[in-house]
């Protein structure tokens, strides 16, 4: 059903407040989720509300966290989120990183002991809107097999990048380091469809087209994506003294415990390296030139990386967004959650 982005935000904020989150924090989470839906990233939008509501209600997200921010050098800092809601911690840390980069040219801010924070694009967008380059990455629960492996070790460890162009121009690129999100496998299961043999493997590590046999996702670009997801885990986990690789907590294992996850923001002020005006003009120039590249057969136009989601966002802000009926029914109901995520096997049927 179609719904306006503002109404969707309101419904999600109400539900999260009902689950026990402070109204202000619920508003931030709803904003991050609505950002994802508006950009067509439905895997990280409203469909996650019930999971968060269950975790909040069961105590696995601290609703009154004792957040500690410690600047460890001119351009380095660590924010300990006390397992508070991840979206709020990540937004707060990015705001502080932008301030530090304004003073020092660059800032690297780690967030430790946080819960899931959704789509990385939201946080790098904050940097681009402040005229900075933003890079953000985080750990996620182990679901991806290492190159050549038959069992998961790393998570789908996403990485996002944003850069400002002239005026409102900006590039926002955001990807998981696995070929497909787990949500796409679930989608194929629900539709009774097969999946391409490049997405995932079965229990023996053999590529499978049967979504019900999947016990591990595959990294993007073979050993290269495998290396990239390792880099993300080192920078957002090992660097912050957190559990890493297969030791990262499962999204569903124990909804009463904090997830102890990590995320890293890197912010670069272009003015510390070149003329800011030149940088922004060249970013806009690159966006334009990419759009002018001769399209290959089957393509109408070459988009710059992330442009599809930016175009989608403009459309959604104007005309609303299509959200699955069951999700809207839940958001409009009095039910806080249906107790469906606790101790769920992520690969279970
Ligand atoms: P995706 O595969 O839909 O897109 C990846 C990137 O490619 C996007 O920036 C998209 O705009 C760009 N793209 C796609 N088609 C394009 C085209 N034709 N031209 C130009 N650019 C194009 O995204 P993916 O990998 O499924 O990730 C979805 C979201 O999941 C991200 O927001 C990510 O941050 C989030 N995520 C969060 C996790 C967490 O633990 N918090 C874990 C994994 C993913």
mmCIF file of C-alpha atoms and ligand atoms in Angstrom:
data_model
loop_
_atom_site.group_PDB
_atom_site.id
_atom_site.type_symbol
_atom_site.label_atom_id
_atom_site.label_comp_id
_atom_site.label_asym_id
_atom_site.label_seq_id
_atom_site.Cartn_x
_atom_site.Cartn_y
_atom_site.Cartn_z
ATOM 1 C CA UNK A 1 0.000 0.000 0.000
ATOM 2 C CA UNK A 2 1.229 3.501 -0.774
ATOM 3 C CA UNK A 3 2.030 5.718 2.192
ATOM 4 C CA UNK A 4 3.711 9.114 2.522
ATOM 5 C CA UNK A 5 7.201 9.125 3.985
ATOM 6 C CA UNK A 6 6.081 11.410 6.831
ATOM 7 C CA UNK A 7 3.180 9.168 7.801
ATOM 8 C CA UNK A 8 5.447 6.124 7.663
ATOM 9 C CA UNK A 9 7.969 7.837 9.952
ATOM 10 C CA UNK A 10 5.236 8.737 12.418
ATOM 11 C CA UNK A 11 3.919 5.152 12.537
ATOM 12 C CA UNK A 12 7.393 3.693 13.093
ATOM 13 C CA UNK A 13 8.290 6.259 15.753
ATOM 14 C CA UNK A 14 5.027 5.497 17.586
ATOM 15 C CA UNK A 15 5.675 1.761 17.514
ATOM 16 C CA UNK A 16 9.247 2.103 18.781
ATOM 17 C CA UNK A 17 8.103 4.447 21.549
ATOM 18 C CA UNK A 18 5.421 1.904 22.461
ATOM 19 C CA UNK A 19 8.207 -0.725 22.686
ATOM 20 C CA UNK A 20 10.042 1.428 25.233
ATOM 21 C CA UNK A 21 12.378 3.731 23.293
ATOM 22 C CA UNK A 22 12.527 7.413 24.213
ATOM 23 C CA UNK A 23 10.420 9.450 21.796
ATOM 24 C CA UNK A 24 13.399 11.438 20.542
ATOM 25 C CA UNK A 25 15.427 8.288 19.844
ATOM 26 C CA UNK A 26 12.433 6.598 18.214
ATOM 27 C CA UNK A 27 12.216 9.604 15.890
ATOM 28 C CA UNK A 28 15.860 9.125 14.831
ATOM 29 C CA UNK A 29 15.406 5.393 14.171
ATOM 30 C CA UNK A 30 12.234 6.106 12.179
ATOM 31 C CA UNK A 31 14.117 8.708 10.146
ATOM 32 C CA UNK A 32 16.895 6.222 9.264
ATOM 33 C CA UNK A 33 14.377 3.491 8.372
ATOM 34 C CA UNK A 34 12.270 5.856 6.265
ATOM 35 C CA UNK A 35 15.447 7.026 4.497
ATOM 36 C CA UNK A 36 16.085 3.408 3.459
ATOM 37 C CA UNK A 37 12.509 2.806 2.272
ATOM 38 C CA UNK A 38 12.460 6.102 0.387
ATOM 39 C CA UNK A 39 15.618 5.032 -1.452
ATOM 40 C CA UNK A 40 14.097 1.662 -2.324
ATOM 41 C CA UNK A 41 16.290 -0.216 0.195
ATOM 42 C CA UNK A 42 13.302 -2.044 1.678
ATOM 43 C CA UNK A 43 15.548 -4.633 3.376
ATOM 44 C CA UNK A 44 16.571 -1.915 5.866
ATOM 45 C CA UNK A 45 13.372 0.074 6.220
ATOM 46 C CA UNK A 46 9.976 -0.404 7.875
ATOM 47 C CA UNK A 47 10.263 -4.205 7.691
ATOM 48 C CA UNK A 48 12.876 -4.016 10.468
ATOM 49 C CA UNK A 49 10.627 -2.142 12.933
ATOM 50 C CA UNK A 50 9.179 -5.238 14.555
ATOM 51 C CA UNK A 51 12.635 -6.758 15.064
ATOM 52 C CA UNK A 52 13.799 -3.590 16.836
ATOM 53 C CA UNK A 53 10.551 -3.408 18.848
ATOM 54 C CA UNK A 54 11.038 -6.987 20.071
ATOM 55 C CA UNK A 55 14.685 -6.361 20.985
ATOM 56 C CA UNK A 56 13.848 -3.104 22.792
ATOM 57 C CA UNK A 57 10.943 -4.708 24.662
ATOM 58 C CA UNK A 58 13.150 -7.642 25.736
ATOM 59 C CA UNK A 59 16.021 -5.465 26.944
ATOM 60 C CA UNK A 60 18.527 -6.306 24.165
ATOM 61 C CA UNK A 61 18.758 -2.598 23.327
ATOM 62 C CA UNK A 62 19.553 -0.247 26.235
ATOM 63 C CA UNK A 63 16.894 2.453 26.246
ATOM 64 C CA UNK A 64 18.757 4.765 28.626
ATOM 65 C CA UNK A 65 22.372 4.123 27.579
ATOM 66 C CA UNK A 66 25.330 5.590 29.398
ATOM 67 C CA UNK A 67 27.041 6.860 26.218
ATOM 68 C CA UNK A 68 30.729 7.680 26.616
ATOM 69 C CA UNK A 69 32.507 9.768 23.981
ATOM 70 C CA UNK A 70 36.272 9.896 24.245
ATOM 71 C CA UNK A 71 38.486 11.885 21.913
ATOM 72 C CA UNK A 72 41.739 9.925 21.741
ATOM 73 C CA UNK A 73 43.714 12.329 19.513
ATOM 74 C CA UNK A 74 43.141 15.429 17.356
ATOM 75 C CA UNK A 75 41.284 13.420 14.718
ATOM 76 C CA UNK A 76 40.376 10.216 16.508
ATOM 77 C CA UNK A 77 37.624 9.284 18.934
ATOM 78 C CA UNK A 78 35.622 6.363 20.239
ATOM 79 C CA UNK A 79 31.969 6.451 21.200
ATOM 80 C CA UNK A 80 30.887 3.646 23.529
ATOM 81 C CA UNK A 81 27.151 3.278 22.928
ATOM 82 C CA UNK A 82 26.384 0.994 25.902
ATOM 83 C CA UNK A 83 24.332 -1.149 23.491
ATOM 84 C CA UNK A 84 21.898 1.685 22.928
ATOM 85 C CA UNK A 85 19.961 1.863 19.692
ATOM 86 C CA UNK A 86 22.495 1.812 16.837
ATOM 87 C CA UNK A 87 20.932 4.450 14.605
ATOM 88 C CA UNK A 88 21.138 7.072 17.356
ATOM 89 C CA UNK A 89 24.736 6.173 18.265
ATOM 90 C CA UNK A 90 25.861 6.197 14.617
ATOM 91 C CA UNK A 91 24.154 9.534 13.918
ATOM 92 C CA UNK A 92 25.620 11.092 17.064
ATOM 93 C CA UNK A 93 29.116 9.792 16.229
ATOM 94 C CA UNK A 94 28.882 11.145 12.669
ATOM 95 C CA UNK A 95 27.805 14.588 13.941
ATOM 96 C CA UNK A 96 30.848 14.636 16.208
ATOM 97 C CA UNK A 97 33.150 13.315 13.445
ATOM 98 C CA UNK A 98 32.043 16.153 11.143
ATOM 99 C CA UNK A 99 32.853 18.728 13.855
ATOM 100 C CA UNK A 100 36.279 17.145 14.394
ATOM 101 C CA UNK A 101 37.020 17.059 10.653
ATOM 102 C CA UNK A 102 36.132 20.757 10.402
ATOM 103 C CA UNK A 103 38.870 21.449 12.929
ATOM 104 C CA UNK A 104 41.454 18.869 11.918
ATOM 105 C CA UNK A 105 40.811 18.120 8.248
ATOM 106 C CA UNK A 106 40.023 14.472 8.949
ATOM 107 C CA UNK A 107 38.319 12.446 11.657
ATOM 108 C CA UNK A 108 38.058 8.750 12.381
ATOM 109 C CA UNK A 109 35.404 7.895 14.945
ATOM 110 C CA UNK A 110 34.691 4.357 16.077
ATOM 111 C CA UNK A 111 31.431 3.329 17.675
ATOM 112 C CA UNK A 112 31.660 0.348 19.968
ATOM 113 C CA UNK A 113 29.025 -1.711 21.765
ATOM 114 C CA UNK A 114 26.122 -0.610 19.602
ATOM 115 C CA UNK A 115 23.085 -2.372 18.191
ATOM 116 C CA UNK A 116 22.223 -2.689 14.493
ATOM 117 C CA UNK A 117 22.163 0.711 12.793
ATOM 118 C CA UNK A 118 20.454 -0.020 9.457
ATOM 119 C CA UNK A 119 21.505 1.525 6.141
ATOM 120 C CA UNK A 120 24.977 3.078 6.163
ATOM 121 C CA UNK A 121 23.949 5.627 3.515
ATOM 122 C CA UNK A 122 22.122 7.713 6.145
ATOM 123 C CA UNK A 123 25.330 8.466 8.035
ATOM 124 C CA UNK A 124 27.559 9.234 5.060
ATOM 125 C CA UNK A 125 24.815 11.504 3.748
ATOM 126 C CA UNK A 126 25.203 13.553 6.953
ATOM 127 C CA UNK A 127 28.872 14.125 5.993
ATOM 128 C CA UNK A 128 28.115 15.066 2.370
ATOM 129 C CA UNK A 129 25.429 17.509 3.533
ATOM 130 C CA UNK A 130 28.108 19.152 5.690
ATOM 131 C CA UNK A 131 30.422 19.435 2.654
ATOM 132 C CA UNK A 132 32.608 16.499 3.699
ATOM 133 C CA UNK A 133 33.506 13.108 2.286
ATOM 134 C CA UNK A 134 32.001 10.397 4.490
ATOM 135 C CA UNK A 135 32.888 6.731 4.690
ATOM 136 C CA UNK A 136 31.104 4.391 7.052
ATOM 137 C CA UNK A 137 31.258 0.668 7.593
ATOM 138 C CA UNK A 138 30.060 -1.824 10.155
ATOM 139 C CA UNK A 139 30.166 -5.421 11.264
ATOM 140 C CA UNK A 140 27.194 -7.699 10.951
ATOM 141 C CA UNK A 141 26.435 -11.235 12.044
ATOM 142 C CA UNK A 142 28.288 -14.094 10.327
ATOM 143 C CA UNK A 143 26.350 -15.282 7.259
ATOM 144 C CA UNK A 144 28.953 -15.192 4.468
ATOM 145 C CA UNK A 145 31.376 -18.007 3.625
ATOM 146 C CA UNK A 146 35.026 -17.058 3.157
ATOM 147 C CA UNK A 147 36.282 -17.599 -0.420
ATOM 148 C CA UNK A 148 36.642 -21.369 -0.731
ATOM 149 C CA UNK A 149 34.835 -22.046 2.577
ATOM 150 C CA UNK A 150 31.788 -24.166 3.394
ATOM 151 C CA UNK A 151 30.668 -22.338 6.527
ATOM 152 C CA UNK A 152 30.043 -18.667 7.312
ATOM 153 C CA UNK A 153 32.722 -16.569 8.959
ATOM 154 C CA UNK A 154 32.139 -12.856 8.168
ATOM 155 C CA UNK A 155 28.940 -10.822 8.069
ATOM 156 C CA UNK A 156 27.563 -8.993 5.058
ATOM 157 C CA UNK A 157 29.724 -6.117 6.350
ATOM 158 C CA UNK A 158 28.511 -3.023 4.447
ATOM 159 C CA UNK A 159 30.530 -0.005 3.391
ATOM 160 C CA UNK A 160 29.175 3.353 2.255
ATOM 161 C CA UNK A 161 30.760 6.424 0.698
ATOM 162 C CA UNK A 162 29.432 9.928 0.073
ATOM 163 C CA UNK A 163 30.954 13.018 -1.489
ATOM 164 C CA UNK A 164 29.493 16.504 -2.002
ATOM 165 C CA UNK A 165 29.246 18.139 -5.388
ATOM 166 C CA UNK A 166 28.099 21.658 -6.255
ATOM 167 C CA UNK A 167 24.912 22.928 -4.574
ATOM 168 C CA UNK A 168 22.774 19.950 -3.546
ATOM 169 C CA UNK A 169 24.679 17.461 -5.730
ATOM 170 C CA UNK A 170 26.062 14.474 -3.867
ATOM 171 C CA UNK A 171 27.121 10.933 -4.571
ATOM 172 C CA UNK A 172 25.902 8.372 -2.033
ATOM 173 C CA UNK A 173 27.056 4.826 -2.639
ATOM 174 C CA UNK A 174 26.270 2.062 -0.138
ATOM 175 C CA UNK A 175 26.709 -1.691 -0.472
ATOM 176 C CA UNK A 176 26.907 -4.911 1.473
ATOM 177 C CA UNK A 177 30.065 -6.913 0.677
ATOM 178 C CA UNK A 178 27.982 -10.040 0.003
ATOM 179 C CA UNK A 179 26.487 -10.540 -3.458
ATOM 180 C CA UNK A 180 22.951 -10.482 -2.139
ATOM 181 C CA UNK A 181 21.310 -9.575 1.114
ATOM 182 C CA UNK A 182 19.739 -12.432 3.074
ATOM 183 C CA UNK A 183 16.397 -10.728 2.465
ATOM 184 C CA UNK A 184 16.649 -11.584 -1.245
ATOM 185 C CA UNK A 185 16.943 -15.308 -0.413
ATOM 186 C CA UNK A 186 13.881 -15.009 1.825
ATOM 187 C CA UNK A 187 12.053 -13.265 -0.972
ATOM 188 C CA UNK A 188 12.845 -16.166 -3.370
ATOM 189 C CA UNK A 189 11.651 -18.664 -0.734
ATOM 190 C CA UNK A 190 8.379 -16.824 -0.287
ATOM 191 C CA UNK A 191 7.808 -16.739 -4.053
ATOM 192 C CA UNK A 192 8.863 -20.352 -4.614
ATOM 193 C CA UNK A 193 11.565 -19.159 -7.020
ATOM 194 C CA UNK A 194 15.094 -20.443 -7.599
ATOM 195 C CA UNK A 195 18.105 -18.185 -7.113
ATOM 196 C CA UNK A 196 21.139 -17.691 -9.396
ATOM 197 C CA UNK A 197 23.983 -20.080 -8.470
ATOM 198 C CA UNK A 198 26.249 -17.087 -7.836
ATOM 199 C CA UNK A 199 24.482 -15.909 -4.658
ATOM 200 C CA UNK A 200 24.891 -18.577 -2.001
ATOM 201 C CA UNK A 201 26.074 -22.062 -1.026
ATOM 202 C CA UNK A 202 24.622 -25.133 0.689
ATOM 203 C CA UNK A 203 25.979 -26.925 3.763
ATOM 204 C CA UNK A 204 28.823 -28.456 1.715
ATOM 205 C CA UNK A 205 29.917 -25.092 0.350
ATOM 206 C CA UNK A 206 28.518 -25.924 -3.104
ATOM 207 C CA UNK A 207 26.719 -23.105 -4.986
ATOM 208 C CA UNK A 208 22.970 -23.741 -4.896
ATOM 209 C CA UNK A 209 19.942 -22.452 -6.789
ATOM 210 C CA UNK A 210 17.545 -23.735 -4.089
ATOM 211 C CA UNK A 211 16.892 -20.906 -1.606
ATOM 212 C CA UNK A 212 15.846 -23.456 1.040
ATOM 213 C CA UNK A 213 19.292 -25.135 0.936
ATOM 214 C CA UNK A 214 21.229 -21.947 1.577
ATOM 215 C CA UNK A 215 23.473 -22.020 4.656
ATOM 216 C CA UNK A 216 25.927 -19.331 3.594
ATOM 217 C CA UNK A 217 26.015 -16.272 1.330
ATOM 218 C CA UNK A 218 28.855 -15.582 -1.105
ATOM 219 C CA UNK A 219 31.101 -12.502 -1.020
ATOM 220 C CA UNK A 220 31.057 -10.072 -3.965
ATOM 221 C CA UNK A 221 33.786 -10.654 -6.573
ATOM 222 C CA UNK A 222 35.194 -13.842 -5.025
ATOM 223 C CA UNK A 223 38.459 -13.346 -3.115
ATOM 224 C CA UNK A 224 38.330 -9.565 -3.630
ATOM 225 C CA UNK A 225 35.009 -9.121 -1.856
ATOM 226 C CA UNK A 226 36.176 -11.588 0.749
ATOM 227 C CA UNK A 227 39.187 -9.340 1.393
ATOM 228 C CA UNK A 228 36.979 -6.246 1.486
ATOM 229 C CA UNK A 229 34.623 -7.736 4.066
ATOM 230 C CA UNK A 230 37.652 -8.664 6.165
ATOM 231 C CA UNK A 231 38.880 -5.046 5.979
ATOM 232 C CA UNK A 232 35.460 -3.823 7.136
ATOM 233 C CA UNK A 233 35.508 -6.258 10.056
ATOM 234 C CA UNK A 234 39.046 -5.257 11.078
ATOM 235 C CA UNK A 235 38.286 -1.522 10.897
ATOM 236 C CA UNK A 236 34.893 -1.637 12.605
ATOM 237 C CA UNK A 237 35.509 -4.556 14.983
ATOM 238 C CA UNK A 238 39.082 -5.613 15.715
ATOM 239 C CA UNK A 239 40.229 -1.965 15.796
ATOM 240 C CA UNK A 240 37.643 -1.235 18.486
ATOM 241 C CA UNK A 241 38.482 -4.265 20.619
ATOM 242 C CA UNK A 242 35.203 -5.985 19.774
ATOM 243 C CA UNK A 243 34.268 -9.585 18.895
ATOM 244 C CA UNK A 244 35.114 -10.183 15.209
ATOM 245 C CA UNK A 245 34.307 -12.584 12.362
ATOM 246 C CA UNK A 246 32.346 -15.621 13.514
ATOM 247 C CA UNK A 247 32.354 -14.270 17.097
ATOM 248 C CA UNK A 248 30.079 -11.351 16.180
ATOM 249 C CA UNK A 249 26.729 -11.814 17.940
ATOM 250 C CA UNK A 250 23.818 -13.163 15.948
ATOM 251 C CA UNK A 251 20.987 -10.808 15.102
ATOM 252 C CA UNK A 252 18.496 -13.260 16.565
ATOM 253 C CA UNK A 253 20.324 -15.384 19.099
ATOM 254 C CA UNK A 254 19.431 -13.659 22.354
ATOM 255 C CA UNK A 255 17.075 -10.722 22.195
ATOM 256 C CA UNK A 256 17.714 -9.865 25.861
ATOM 257 C CA UNK A 257 21.459 -9.221 25.406
ATOM 258 C CA UNK A 258 23.282 -6.249 23.874
ATOM 259 C CA UNK A 259 24.855 -6.971 20.486
ATOM 260 C CA UNK A 260 28.250 -5.363 21.144
ATOM 261 C CA UNK A 261 28.650 -4.360 17.487
ATOM 262 C CA UNK A 262 31.086 -1.903 15.939
ATOM 263 C CA UNK A 263 30.961 0.748 13.234
ATOM 264 C CA UNK A 264 33.584 3.166 11.927
ATOM 265 C CA UNK A 265 33.073 6.611 10.418
ATOM 266 C CA UNK A 266 35.828 8.336 8.430
ATOM 267 C CA UNK A 267 35.259 11.983 7.549
ATOM 268 C CA UNK A 268 37.510 13.994 5.246
ATOM 269 C CA UNK A 269 37.256 17.731 4.684
ATOM 270 C CA UNK A 270 38.151 18.182 0.987
ATOM 271 C CA UNK A 271 39.482 21.632 1.887
ATOM 272 C CA UNK A 272 42.341 19.989 3.778
ATOM 273 C CA UNK A 273 43.620 18.546 0.491
ATOM 274 C CA UNK A 274 42.551 20.831 -2.343
ATOM 275 C CA UNK A 275 40.299 23.787 -3.047
ATOM 276 C CA UNK A 276 36.823 22.877 -1.798
ATOM 277 C CA UNK A 277 35.223 24.640 -4.781
ATOM 278 C CA UNK A 278 37.401 22.684 -7.215
ATOM 279 C CA UNK A 279 36.606 19.416 -5.458
ATOM 280 C CA UNK A 280 32.858 20.015 -5.510
ATOM 281 C CA UNK A 281 32.916 21.186 -9.145
ATOM 282 C CA UNK A 282 34.838 18.056 -10.135
ATOM 283 C CA UNK A 283 32.423 15.759 -8.289
ATOM 284 C CA UNK A 284 29.503 17.369 -10.129
ATOM 285 C CA UNK A 285 31.516 17.110 -13.341
ATOM 286 C CA UNK A 286 32.132 13.407 -12.753
ATOM 287 C CA UNK A 287 28.425 12.782 -12.056
ATOM 288 C CA UNK A 288 27.486 14.567 -15.285
ATOM 289 C CA UNK A 289 30.139 12.835 -17.378
ATOM 290 C CA UNK A 290 29.099 9.411 -16.112
ATOM 291 C CA UNK A 291 25.514 10.157 -17.122
ATOM 292 C CA UNK A 292 26.792 11.060 -20.591
ATOM 293 C CA UNK A 293 28.705 7.820 -21.151
ATOM 294 C CA UNK A 294 27.256 5.968 -24.151
ATOM 295 C CA UNK A 295 24.937 3.289 -22.770
ATOM 296 C CA UNK A 296 25.451 -0.375 -23.614
ATOM 297 C CA UNK A 297 22.640 -2.340 -25.308
ATOM 298 C CA UNK A 298 19.795 -2.853 -22.828
ATOM 299 C CA UNK A 299 20.605 0.302 -20.830
ATOM 300 C CA UNK A 300 18.895 3.688 -21.240
ATOM 301 C CA UNK A 301 21.522 5.639 -19.379
ATOM 302 C CA UNK A 302 24.637 5.139 -17.300
ATOM 303 C CA UNK A 303 23.975 6.207 -13.707
ATOM 304 C CA UNK A 304 26.697 7.334 -11.317
ATOM 305 C CA UNK A 305 27.107 4.913 -8.396
ATOM 306 C CA UNK A 306 24.096 5.160 -6.083
ATOM 307 C CA UNK A 307 22.085 7.383 -8.450
ATOM 308 C CA UNK A 308 19.255 4.873 -8.716
ATOM 309 C CA UNK A 309 18.538 5.250 -4.989
ATOM 310 C CA UNK A 310 18.809 9.035 -5.099
ATOM 311 C CA UNK A 311 16.304 9.163 -7.984
ATOM 312 C CA UNK A 312 14.035 6.781 -6.089
ATOM 313 C CA UNK A 313 14.206 8.976 -2.994
ATOM 314 C CA UNK A 314 13.062 12.066 -4.929
ATOM 315 C CA UNK A 315 10.130 10.086 -6.286
ATOM 316 C CA UNK A 316 9.199 8.652 -2.850
ATOM 317 C CA UNK A 317 9.310 12.038 -1.127
ATOM 318 C CA UNK A 318 6.897 13.346 -3.757
ATOM 319 C CA UNK A 319 4.547 10.410 -4.248
ATOM 320 C CA UNK A 320 4.994 8.198 -1.186
ATOM 321 C CA UNK A 321 6.324 4.677 -1.032
ATOM 322 C CA UNK A 322 4.863 1.171 -1.449
ATOM 323 C CA UNK A 323 5.043 -0.754 1.819
ATOM 324 C CA UNK A 324 3.869 -4.355 2.189
ATOM 325 C CA UNK A 325 0.339 -4.454 3.700
ATOM 326 C CA UNK A 326 1.275 -6.749 6.616
ATOM 327 C CA UNK A 327 3.976 -4.320 7.716
ATOM 328 C CA UNK A 328 1.573 -1.380 7.676
ATOM 329 C CA UNK A 329 -1.090 -3.449 9.464
ATOM 330 C CA UNK A 330 1.433 -4.224 12.189
ATOM 331 C CA UNK A 331 2.553 -0.591 12.445
ATOM 332 C CA UNK A 332 -1.056 0.547 12.763
ATOM 333 C CA UNK A 333 -1.968 -2.154 15.311
ATOM 334 C CA UNK A 334 -1.587 -2.063 19.098
ATOM 335 C CA UNK A 335 0.730 -5.083 19.049
ATOM 336 C CA UNK A 336 4.284 -4.253 20.173
ATOM 337 C CA UNK A 337 5.722 -7.435 18.613
ATOM 338 C CA UNK A 338 4.738 -11.027 17.853
ATOM 339 C CA UNK A 339 7.665 -12.703 19.624
ATOM 340 C CA UNK A 340 8.980 -14.110 16.367
ATOM 341 C CA UNK A 341 12.699 -13.272 16.342
ATOM 342 C CA UNK A 342 14.091 -14.627 19.622
ATOM 343 C CA UNK A 343 16.494 -17.547 19.056
ATOM 344 C CA UNK A 344 15.483 -17.754 15.427
ATOM 345 C CA UNK A 345 17.960 -19.671 13.222
ATOM 346 C CA UNK A 346 18.843 -17.111 10.546
ATOM 347 C CA UNK A 347 18.894 -19.840 7.865
ATOM 348 C CA UNK A 348 15.776 -21.650 9.112
ATOM 349 C CA UNK A 349 12.774 -22.262 6.874
HETATM 350 P P1 LIG B 1 22.222 -2.821 -3.427
HETATM 351 O O1 LIG B 1 22.834 -4.060 -3.998
HETATM 352 O O2 LIG B 1 20.788 -2.563 -3.635
HETATM 353 O O3 LIG B 1 23.030 -1.555 -4.005
HETATM 354 C C1 LIG B 1 24.414 -1.380 -3.807
HETATM 355 C C2 LIG B 1 24.837 -0.029 -4.353
HETATM 356 O O4 LIG B 1 24.828 -0.089 -5.792
HETATM 357 C C3 LIG B 1 23.886 1.114 -3.987
HETATM 358 O O5 LIG B 1 24.618 2.278 -3.688
HETATM 359 C C4 LIG B 1 23.071 1.306 -5.252
HETATM 360 O O6 LIG B 1 22.587 2.620 -5.366
HETATM 361 C C5 LIG B 1 24.095 1.020 -6.299
HETATM 362 N N1 LIG B 1 23.482 0.648 -7.577
HETATM 363 C C6 LIG B 1 22.626 -0.378 -7.807
HETATM 364 N N2 LIG B 1 22.255 -0.393 -9.088
HETATM 365 C C7 LIG B 1 22.876 0.645 -9.686
HETATM 366 C C8 LIG B 1 22.913 1.142 -11.022
HETATM 367 N N3 LIG B 1 22.189 0.592 -11.996
HETATM 368 N N4 LIG B 1 23.659 2.232 -11.279
HETATM 369 C C9 LIG B 1 24.376 2.824 -10.321
HETATM 370 N N5 LIG B 1 24.398 2.396 -9.027
HETATM 371 C C10 LIG B 1 23.660 1.310 -8.726
HETATM 372 O O7 LIG B 1 22.516 -2.714 -1.868
HETATM 373 P P2 LIG B 1 22.910 -3.878 -0.852
HETATM 374 O O8 LIG B 1 24.325 -4.271 -1.080
HETATM 375 O O9 LIG B 1 21.847 -4.929 -0.893
HETATM 376 O O10 LIG B 1 22.817 -3.102 0.540
HETATM 377 C C11 LIG B 1 21.548 -2.631 0.988
HETATM 378 C C12 LIG B 1 21.656 -1.895 2.300
HETATM 379 O O11 LIG B 1 21.895 -2.798 3.342
HETATM 380 C C13 LIG B 1 22.732 -0.833 2.417
HETATM 381 O O12 LIG B 1 22.090 0.341 2.850
HETATM 382 C C14 LIG B 1 23.664 -1.346 3.507
HETATM 383 O O13 LIG B 1 24.244 -0.322 4.304
HETATM 384 C C15 LIG B 1 22.702 -2.166 4.319
HETATM 385 N N6 LIG B 1 23.331 -3.201 5.124
HETATM 386 C C16 LIG B 1 23.392 -3.012 6.476
HETATM 387 C C17 LIG B 1 23.930 -3.980 7.282
HETATM 388 C C18 LIG B 1 24.030 -3.762 8.757
HETATM 389 O O14 LIG B 1 24.426 -4.675 9.468
HETATM 390 N N7 LIG B 1 23.688 -2.607 9.280
HETATM 391 C C19 LIG B 1 24.455 -5.244 6.732
HETATM 392 C C20 LIG B 1 24.387 -5.322 5.291
HETATM 393 C C21 LIG B 1 23.818 -4.334 4.526
#
